[in-house]
Amino acid sequence: AAGVIQSPRHLIKEKRETATLKCYPIPRHDTVYWYQQGPGQDPQFLISFYEKMQSDKGSIPDRFSAQQFSDYHSELNMSSLELGDSALYFCASALARYNEQFFGPGTRLTVL
Amino acid sequence: AQSVAQPEDQVNVAEGNPLTVKCTYSVSGNPYLFWYVQYPNRGLQFLLKYITGDNLVKGSYGFEAEFNKSQTSFHLKKPSALVSDSALYFCAVRDLDSNYQLIWGAGTKLIIKP
């Protein structure tokens, strides 16, 4: 069965650089969520989209932005990267807002 | 505000024994409750959910969870643990103030010893 696809799987950047993470939801899923998971921590909600519109915003820094495109894939844009941004970034998709979220494998971002 | 608590950082169980991973929640209305499992260096996998109906919910890999409204608990259980069940388990509740967010517990590391 198709799952959530995230790219790249690993990314190494220097401080103050920019990064773009991509997420391809399960086909026909209309909702995408972005999470940040630091080492040994639970996932922290960043932002979500429903039908290509931002539906909710969590602890996403102002340096980050995201959007969902017409084909439902989503991109998380991160600028002025800081060491503390090093984490695992998960994307999840769901069919309708109240259903369970299915997670991608994550992108491991390392900021040097 | 909605919240989830997983009181145990780690649970150790011998293979073949029953296991329980605890979760309690606090919500202002009816809870939507979820359990996810995370294997090392892997994404989170959905195990099971409770929205309404039967208090005993059965999920993937032989896991089940019991919703207890009076105790505001949603403990994860399995009758006979396998070494392959060793992983990090997260309980989550849907934030009713926000229709889409999941509020996560801190996670419980489950170690199954042969």
Short mmCIF file of N, CA, C and O in Angstrom, two decimals, chain A residues 4 26 29 31-35 45 48 91-103, chain B residues 34 36 44-47 94 99-102 104:
data_model
loop_
_atom_site.label_atom_id
_atom_site.label_comp_id
_atom_site.label_asym_id
_atom_site.label_seq_id
_atom_site.Cartn_x
_atom_site.Cartn_y
_atom_site.Cartn_z
N VAL A 4 3.16 7.53 3.15
CA VAL A 4 3.62 8.90 3.08
C VAL A 4 5.10 8.90 2.70
O VAL A 4 5.90 8.16 3.29
N ILE A 26 -0.42 10.22 1.43
CA ILE A 26 -1.08 9.06 0.86
C ILE A 26 -2.14 9.56 -0.13
O ILE A 26 -2.85 10.53 0.16
N HIS A 29 -5.62 11.48 0.55
CA HIS A 29 -5.63 12.13 1.86
C HIS A 29 -5.65 13.64 1.66
O HIS A 29 -4.91 14.17 0.83
N THR A 31 -5.38 15.99 4.26
CA THR A 31 -4.79 16.75 5.36
C THR A 31 -3.33 16.35 5.56
O THR A 31 -3.00 15.16 5.52
N VAL A 32 -2.49 17.33 5.74
CA VAL A 32 -1.05 17.10 5.97
C VAL A 32 -0.64 17.83 7.24
O VAL A 32 -1.06 18.96 7.49
N TYR A 33 0.18 17.16 8.03
CA TYR A 33 0.70 17.72 9.27
C TYR A 33 2.23 17.66 9.24
O TYR A 33 2.80 16.70 8.73
N TRP A 34 2.85 18.65 9.85
CA TRP A 34 4.31 18.63 10.03
C TRP A 34 4.63 18.62 11.52
O TRP A 34 4.05 19.36 12.30
N TYR A 35 5.59 17.76 11.87
CA TYR A 35 6.04 17.64 13.26
C TYR A 35 7.56 17.71 13.32
O TYR A 35 8.24 17.28 12.40
N PHE A 45 4.08 19.53 17.23
CA PHE A 45 3.30 19.94 16.07
C PHE A 45 3.78 21.29 15.55
O PHE A 45 3.95 22.24 16.33
N SER A 48 -0.31 22.52 9.96
CA SER A 48 -1.10 21.57 9.20
C SER A 48 -1.86 22.26 8.09
O SER A 48 -2.10 23.48 8.14
N CYS A 91 6.30 14.22 8.50
CA CYS A 91 5.07 14.62 7.85
C CYS A 91 4.06 13.50 8.08
O CYS A 91 4.43 12.31 8.08
N ALA A 92 2.83 13.85 8.29
CA ALA A 92 1.76 12.86 8.42
C ALA A 92 0.59 13.30 7.56
O ALA A 92 0.38 14.49 7.34
N SER A 93 -0.15 12.33 7.06
CA SER A 93 -1.34 12.67 6.29
C SER A 93 -2.54 11.91 6.86
O SER A 93 -2.39 10.89 7.54
N ALA A 94 -3.70 12.46 6.60
CA ALA A 94 -4.94 11.86 7.09
C ALA A 94 -6.05 12.11 6.08
O ALA A 94 -6.02 13.10 5.33
N LEU A 95 -6.99 11.22 6.10
CA LEU A 95 -8.19 11.41 5.28
C LEU A 95 -9.25 11.96 6.20
O LEU A 95 -9.72 11.29 7.10
N ALA A 96 -9.55 13.20 6.00
CA ALA A 96 -10.51 13.92 6.86
C ALA A 96 -9.87 14.21 8.22
O ALA A 96 -9.02 13.48 8.72
N ARG A 97 -10.33 15.25 8.82
CA ARG A 97 -9.60 15.85 9.92
C ARG A 97 -9.59 14.99 11.18
O ARG A 97 -8.72 15.11 12.01
N TYR A 98 -10.59 14.13 11.34
CA TYR A 98 -10.72 13.43 12.61
C TYR A 98 -10.16 12.02 12.57
O TYR A 98 -10.29 11.29 13.55
N ASN A 99 -9.58 11.67 11.51
CA ASN A 99 -9.06 10.31 11.39
C ASN A 99 -7.60 10.22 11.78
O ASN A 99 -6.93 11.24 11.95
N GLU A 100 -7.14 8.99 11.92
CA GLU A 100 -5.76 8.79 12.35
C GLU A 100 -4.79 9.31 11.31
O GLU A 100 -5.05 9.30 10.12
N GLN A 101 -3.64 9.77 11.83
CA GLN A 101 -2.60 10.29 10.97
C GLN A 101 -1.61 9.17 10.65
O GLN A 101 -1.24 8.38 11.52
N PHE A 102 -1.19 9.15 9.40
CA PHE A 102 -0.20 8.18 8.95
C PHE A 102 1.09 8.95 8.69
O PHE A 102 1.09 9.93 7.95
N PHE A 103 2.15 8.47 9.29
CA PHE A 103 3.40 9.21 9.27
C PHE A 103 4.36 8.71 8.20
O PHE A 103 4.41 7.52 7.89
N PHE B 34 -5.31 7.96 20.73
CA PHE B 34 -4.53 7.20 19.77
C PHE B 34 -3.29 6.61 20.46
O PHE B 34 -2.76 7.18 21.41
N TYR B 36 0.54 5.25 19.08
CA TYR B 36 1.49 5.10 17.99
C TYR B 36 2.74 4.41 18.53
O TYR B 36 3.10 4.55 19.70
N LEU B 44 6.67 7.20 12.97
CA LEU B 44 5.62 6.75 13.88
C LEU B 44 4.60 5.92 13.12
O LEU B 44 4.18 6.28 12.02
N GLN B 45 4.18 4.81 13.72
CA GLN B 45 3.18 3.96 13.10
C GLN B 45 1.93 3.93 13.95
O GLN B 45 2.00 3.76 15.17
N PHE B 46 0.80 4.09 13.31
CA PHE B 46 -0.49 4.04 14.00
C PHE B 46 -0.77 2.63 14.49
O PHE B 46 -0.59 1.65 13.75
N LEU B 47 -1.19 2.52 15.75
CA LEU B 47 -1.54 1.22 16.33
C LEU B 47 -3.04 1.04 16.46
O LEU B 47 -3.60 0.03 16.03
N ARG B 94 -6.55 13.95 20.58
CA ARG B 94 -6.79 15.04 19.66
C ARG B 94 -7.22 16.26 20.44
O ARG B 94 -8.06 16.19 21.32
N ASN B 99 -8.95 21.44 15.84
CA ASN B 99 -9.52 20.23 15.29
C ASN B 99 -8.49 19.24 14.77
O ASN B 99 -8.81 18.10 14.51
N TYR B 100 -7.27 19.69 14.60
CA TYR B 100 -6.37 18.83 13.85
C TYR B 100 -5.14 18.37 14.61
O TYR B 100 -4.56 17.37 14.26
N GLN B 101 -4.79 19.08 15.63
CA GLN B 101 -3.56 18.74 16.33
C GLN B 101 -3.70 17.49 17.16
O GLN B 101 -4.77 17.18 17.67
N LEU B 102 -2.60 16.77 17.30
CA LEU B 102 -2.50 15.70 18.28
C LEU B 102 -1.64 16.22 19.44
O LEU B 102 -0.60 16.80 19.21
N TRP B 104 0.64 14.98 22.34
CA TRP B 104 1.38 13.75 22.55
C TRP B 104 1.82 13.56 23.99
O TRP B 104 2.16 14.53 24.69
#
